[in-house]
Amino acid sequence: MKKLIVVAAALLLLAGCSSSQPGGDASTQKLVVAATAVPHAEILKQVKPILAKEGVELEIKVFADYVQPNVQVLEKSVDANYFQSKPYLDAFNHQRGTDLVMVTGVHIEPLGAYSRKFKSIDQLPDGATVSLPNDPSNGGRALLLIAKHGLITLKDPSNVLSSPKDIIANPKQLKFRELEAAMLPRTLDEVDLALINTNYALAAGLHPIKDALLIEDKDSPYVNGLVTRQDNKDDPRIQKLAKALNSPEVKAFIEQKYQGAVLPAF
């Protein structure tokens, strides 16, 4: 009899554990979200107490790249992610044949151009080496920024997926190095100019408003938001998180914490 009780208790324990796994049914109260460290994970930490009042336990898994968070959502290892812009998501879905969706936009991280060798973009010499993200969305974004300031001319100035092959005029004969976005801050001592996403710039101790020689303005279309699978977007836990991320508390945190380096998009 004692053995039967022990076995039954073990089965109940296993059942309880399985109900808290990511990708579970809508009654599951644990929510696992992948994010990059700055500012996404920092912002998510601010909504933990808000969600706790709603009966949702938020677990944040931090990643250092722009691919795994989407892969983890597709594999149902996590419920959602918060790290990417809509153009990046669209490019990822197009390349991979996936249908991840953005549930809500949260903030804008103005991409900037940084240099340790020059104090002004006008000092950039002919033949300068420029590093930029190697993914289509952020690479195109970087090229659009420097094209806007006259350093290059693009075949289609509105194409967010422009690549160096789309440059039709390069008066300074700039040389481009395409690298993984997370690696770009490390190239600052090796190149003349680096186009760096704000999350990686902040993590490297750079302040976009003070340190960037060029920076996107507040009208940037690159809104970062909460992303999940089609079959998961209406999950009550996801909807509670979306609401919390667009709350007055989060808006005040973004404005006070980042002082213009990150802008609320709601």
Short mmCIF file of C-alpha atoms in Angstrom, two decimals:
data_model
loop_
_atom_site.label_atom_id
_atom_site.label_comp_id
_atom_site.label_asym_id
_atom_site.label_seq_id
_atom_site.Cartn_x
_atom_site.Cartn_y
_atom_site.Cartn_z
CA MET A 1 0.00 0.00 0.00
CA LYS A 2 2.83 2.41 0.93
CA LYS A 3 4.50 1.69 -2.41
CA LEU A 4 1.29 2.55 -4.27
CA ILE A 5 1.01 5.84 -2.39
CA VAL A 6 4.62 6.73 -3.23
CA VAL A 7 4.11 5.91 -6.92
CA ALA A 8 0.91 7.95 -7.04
CA ALA A 9 2.62 10.90 -5.40
CA ALA A 10 5.49 10.72 -7.88
CA LEU A 11 3.08 10.70 -10.81
CA LEU A 12 1.26 13.73 -9.42
CA LEU A 13 4.59 15.52 -9.00
CA LEU A 14 5.58 14.80 -12.60
CA ALA A 15 2.20 16.00 -13.83
CA GLY A 16 2.59 19.21 -11.89
CA CYS A 17 6.06 19.79 -13.31
CA SER A 18 4.95 19.22 -16.88
CA SER A 19 2.18 21.83 -16.58
CA SER A 20 4.77 24.58 -16.08
CA GLN A 21 6.80 23.86 -19.19
CA PRO A 22 6.93 26.34 -22.10
CA GLY A 23 4.50 25.60 -24.87
CA GLY A 24 2.00 24.11 -22.45
CA ASP A 25 -1.72 24.81 -22.49
CA ALA A 26 -3.28 28.17 -21.72
CA SER A 27 -3.87 27.26 -18.08
CA THR A 28 -0.12 27.07 -17.49
CA GLN A 29 0.96 30.02 -15.40
CA LYS A 30 4.71 29.91 -16.02
CA LEU A 31 5.90 31.91 -19.01
CA VAL A 32 9.40 31.54 -20.47
CA VAL A 33 10.71 34.37 -22.66
CA ALA A 34 14.01 34.58 -24.53
CA ALA A 35 15.71 37.98 -24.68
CA THR A 36 18.99 39.74 -25.27
CA ALA A 37 20.51 41.22 -22.12
CA VAL A 38 20.24 44.97 -22.73
CA PRO A 39 17.69 46.47 -22.75
CA HIS A 40 15.23 43.64 -23.34
CA ALA A 41 15.95 41.48 -20.28
CA GLU A 42 16.18 44.62 -18.13
CA ILE A 43 12.73 45.72 -19.30
CA LEU A 44 11.29 42.24 -18.78
CA LYS A 45 12.52 42.28 -15.17
CA GLN A 46 10.38 45.35 -14.61
CA VAL A 47 7.20 43.49 -15.59
CA LYS A 48 7.82 40.49 -13.35
CA PRO A 49 5.91 41.98 -10.39
CA ILE A 50 3.11 43.14 -12.70
CA LEU A 51 2.68 39.62 -14.05
CA ALA A 52 2.99 38.07 -10.61
CA LYS A 53 -0.14 39.99 -9.59
CA GLU A 54 -1.82 38.44 -12.65
CA GLY A 55 -0.79 34.95 -11.54
CA VAL A 56 1.97 34.54 -14.15
CA GLU A 57 5.54 33.58 -13.23
CA LEU A 58 7.93 35.07 -15.79
CA GLU A 59 11.22 33.30 -16.50
CA ILE A 60 13.75 35.19 -18.63
CA LYS A 61 16.37 33.33 -20.67
CA VAL A 62 19.16 35.60 -21.92
CA PHE A 63 20.78 35.02 -25.33
CA ALA A 64 23.74 36.76 -26.96
CA ASP A 65 22.72 36.35 -30.60
CA TYR A 66 19.83 37.17 -32.94
CA VAL A 67 19.07 33.66 -34.23
CA GLN A 68 18.59 31.31 -31.28
CA PRO A 69 15.74 33.26 -29.65
CA ASN A 70 13.59 32.66 -32.74
CA VAL A 71 14.73 29.06 -33.10
CA GLN A 72 13.88 28.41 -29.45
CA VAL A 73 10.36 29.76 -29.96
CA LEU A 74 9.86 27.61 -33.05
CA GLU A 75 11.09 24.54 -31.18
CA LYS A 76 8.77 25.40 -28.27
CA SER A 77 11.69 25.53 -25.86
CA VAL A 78 10.46 28.99 -24.86
CA ASP A 79 7.03 30.59 -25.16
CA ALA A 80 8.06 33.89 -26.73
CA ASN A 81 10.96 36.22 -27.30
CA TYR A 82 11.69 39.91 -27.02
CA PHE A 83 14.79 41.10 -28.89
CA GLN A 84 13.98 41.99 -32.50
CA SER A 85 12.49 44.62 -34.76
CA LYS A 86 9.62 44.02 -37.18
CA PRO A 87 11.83 44.28 -40.30
CA TYR A 88 14.23 41.72 -38.80
CA LEU A 89 11.30 39.39 -38.01
CA ASP A 90 9.92 39.75 -41.54
CA ALA A 91 13.33 38.92 -43.03
CA PHE A 92 13.73 35.91 -40.72
CA ASN A 93 10.28 34.56 -41.66
CA HIS A 94 10.99 35.08 -45.37
CA GLN A 95 14.36 33.33 -45.26
CA ARG A 96 13.23 30.41 -43.08
CA GLY A 97 9.67 29.94 -44.32
CA THR A 98 8.33 30.48 -40.79
CA ASP A 99 5.36 32.49 -39.54
CA LEU A 100 6.37 33.97 -36.20
CA VAL A 101 4.25 36.99 -35.26
CA MET A 102 4.84 40.21 -33.33
CA VAL A 103 2.20 40.53 -30.64
CA THR A 104 3.01 44.11 -29.66
CA GLY A 105 5.70 46.72 -30.21
CA VAL A 106 7.54 47.99 -27.14
CA HIS A 107 10.52 50.21 -27.90
CA ILE A 108 12.90 51.65 -30.48
CA GLU A 109 16.68 51.33 -30.20
CA PRO A 110 18.19 53.91 -32.55
CA LEU A 111 21.07 52.25 -34.41
CA GLY A 112 24.24 54.34 -34.32
CA ALA A 113 27.63 54.75 -35.98
CA TYR A 114 30.57 54.76 -33.56
CA SER A 115 34.30 55.39 -33.80
CA ARG A 116 37.24 55.41 -31.42
CA LYS A 117 39.45 57.15 -33.98
CA PHE A 118 37.31 60.10 -35.00
CA LYS A 119 35.13 62.63 -33.19
CA SER A 120 33.08 63.64 -36.22
CA ILE A 121 31.76 61.83 -39.26
CA ASP A 122 33.39 64.56 -41.39
CA GLN A 123 36.81 63.26 -40.26
CA LEU A 124 36.20 59.83 -41.79
CA PRO A 125 38.98 59.40 -44.40
CA ASP A 126 38.85 57.99 -47.90
CA GLY A 127 39.22 54.21 -47.88
CA ALA A 128 37.92 53.95 -44.29
CA THR A 129 36.89 50.52 -43.02
CA VAL A 130 33.29 50.26 -41.80
CA SER A 131 31.87 47.28 -39.92
CA LEU A 132 28.15 46.54 -40.01
CA PRO A 133 25.74 43.71 -39.04
CA ASN A 134 25.76 40.72 -41.37
CA ASP A 135 22.04 39.90 -41.10
CA PRO A 136 19.92 41.35 -43.95
CA SER A 137 17.65 43.50 -41.80
CA ASN A 138 20.24 45.21 -39.61
CA GLY A 139 22.80 45.35 -42.40
CA GLY A 140 20.31 47.16 -44.60
CA ARG A 141 19.40 49.40 -41.71
CA ALA A 142 23.05 50.38 -41.23
CA LEU A 143 23.49 51.18 -44.93
CA LEU A 144 20.31 53.29 -44.94
CA LEU A 145 21.70 55.33 -42.05
CA ILE A 146 25.01 56.17 -43.69
CA ALA A 147 23.28 56.73 -47.04
CA LYS A 148 20.97 59.24 -45.37
CA HIS A 149 24.07 61.18 -44.35
CA GLY A 150 25.58 61.15 -47.83
CA LEU A 151 28.43 58.64 -47.33
CA ILE A 152 27.04 56.29 -49.99
CA THR A 153 24.19 56.12 -52.49
CA LEU A 154 21.93 53.06 -52.64
CA LYS A 155 20.08 51.68 -55.65
CA ASP A 156 16.82 51.92 -53.68
CA PRO A 157 17.04 54.26 -50.67
CA SER A 158 13.84 52.76 -49.23
CA ASN A 159 14.97 49.11 -49.35
CA VAL A 160 15.46 47.98 -45.73
CA LEU A 161 17.22 44.84 -46.98
CA SER A 162 19.89 46.68 -48.95
CA SER A 163 23.35 45.09 -48.98
CA PRO A 164 26.78 46.41 -50.02
CA LYS A 165 26.00 45.04 -53.49
CA ASP A 166 23.24 47.68 -53.76
CA ILE A 167 25.67 50.60 -53.37
CA ILE A 168 25.81 52.57 -56.64
CA ALA A 169 28.02 55.42 -55.43
CA ASN A 170 30.78 55.24 -52.81
CA PRO A 171 32.74 58.51 -53.11
CA LYS A 172 34.98 57.79 -50.12
CA GLN A 173 35.65 54.23 -51.33
CA LEU A 174 34.56 52.86 -47.96
CA LYS A 175 35.43 49.22 -47.27
CA PHE A 176 32.76 47.17 -45.54
CA ARG A 177 33.17 44.29 -43.08
CA GLU A 178 29.96 42.36 -42.37
CA LEU A 179 30.00 40.67 -38.96
CA GLU A 180 27.61 39.17 -36.45
CA ALA A 181 25.86 42.05 -34.67
CA ALA A 182 27.04 40.98 -31.22
CA MET A 183 30.67 41.18 -32.36
CA LEU A 184 30.55 44.77 -33.62
CA PRO A 185 31.54 46.60 -30.39
CA ARG A 186 34.72 44.51 -30.33
CA THR A 187 35.71 45.85 -33.74
CA LEU A 188 35.93 49.48 -32.64
CA ASP A 189 39.72 49.36 -32.25
CA GLU A 190 40.14 47.65 -35.63
CA VAL A 191 37.90 49.73 -37.89
CA ASP A 192 37.26 53.40 -38.57
CA LEU A 193 33.50 53.21 -38.08
CA ALA A 194 31.15 50.57 -36.66
CA LEU A 195 27.38 50.47 -37.07
CA ILE A 196 26.10 49.01 -33.79
CA ASN A 197 22.63 48.10 -32.53
CA THR A 198 21.81 49.98 -29.33
CA ASN A 199 21.41 46.86 -27.19
CA TYR A 200 24.99 45.82 -27.95
CA ALA A 201 26.24 49.41 -27.71
CA LEU A 202 24.76 49.78 -24.22
CA ALA A 203 26.18 46.42 -23.14
CA ALA A 204 29.62 47.61 -24.28
CA GLY A 205 29.39 50.79 -22.22
CA LEU A 206 28.59 53.11 -25.13
CA HIS A 207 25.85 55.73 -24.82
CA PRO A 208 24.12 56.24 -28.18
CA ILE A 209 23.13 59.85 -27.54
CA LYS A 210 26.59 60.91 -26.35
CA ASP A 211 28.91 58.62 -28.31
CA ALA A 212 27.33 57.96 -31.72
CA LEU A 213 28.59 60.04 -34.64
CA LEU A 214 25.37 59.23 -36.50
CA ILE A 215 22.13 57.90 -35.05
CA GLU A 216 18.62 57.08 -36.25
CA ASP A 217 15.87 59.50 -35.27
CA LYS A 218 12.66 58.82 -33.37
CA ASP A 219 10.80 58.04 -36.62
CA SER A 220 12.73 54.80 -37.09
CA PRO A 221 10.46 51.92 -38.26
CA TYR A 222 12.57 49.44 -36.29
CA VAL A 223 10.26 48.90 -33.33
CA ASN A 224 11.32 46.02 -31.07
CA GLY A 225 8.50 43.85 -29.77
CA LEU A 226 7.18 40.66 -28.24
CA VAL A 227 7.22 37.73 -30.69
CA THR A 228 5.70 34.27 -30.53
CA ARG A 229 4.21 31.50 -32.70
CA GLN A 230 0.88 31.87 -34.50
CA ASP A 231 -0.65 29.15 -32.32
CA ASN A 232 0.48 30.92 -29.16
CA LYS A 233 -0.35 34.59 -29.76
CA ASP A 234 -3.74 34.45 -28.06
CA ASP A 235 -2.50 32.56 -25.00
CA PRO A 236 -3.70 34.54 -21.93
CA ARG A 237 -0.16 34.56 -20.52
CA ILE A 238 1.20 36.14 -23.72
CA GLN A 239 -1.58 38.72 -23.75
CA LYS A 240 -0.91 39.61 -20.10
CA LEU A 241 2.78 40.08 -20.90
CA ALA A 242 1.96 42.23 -23.94
CA LYS A 243 -0.26 44.46 -21.81
CA ALA A 244 2.40 44.73 -19.09
CA LEU A 245 5.10 45.67 -21.64
CA ASN A 246 2.88 48.55 -22.80
CA SER A 247 2.13 49.76 -19.28
CA PRO A 248 2.83 53.23 -17.84
CA GLU A 249 5.34 51.62 -15.47
CA VAL A 250 7.43 50.27 -18.36
CA LYS A 251 7.23 53.56 -20.28
CA ALA A 252 8.50 55.46 -17.23
CA PHE A 253 11.29 52.91 -16.70
CA ILE A 254 12.50 53.16 -20.31
CA GLU A 255 12.52 56.96 -20.25
CA GLN A 256 14.30 57.21 -16.89
CA LYS A 257 16.75 54.33 -17.34
CA TYR A 258 17.97 54.97 -20.88
CA GLN A 259 17.69 58.75 -21.21
CA GLY A 260 16.87 58.71 -24.91
CA ALA A 261 19.13 55.79 -25.87
CA VAL A 262 15.98 53.63 -25.93
CA LEU A 263 12.58 55.14 -26.77
CA PRO A 264 9.11 53.84 -25.85
CA ALA A 265 7.09 52.93 -28.94
CA PHE A 266 3.68 53.12 -27.29
#
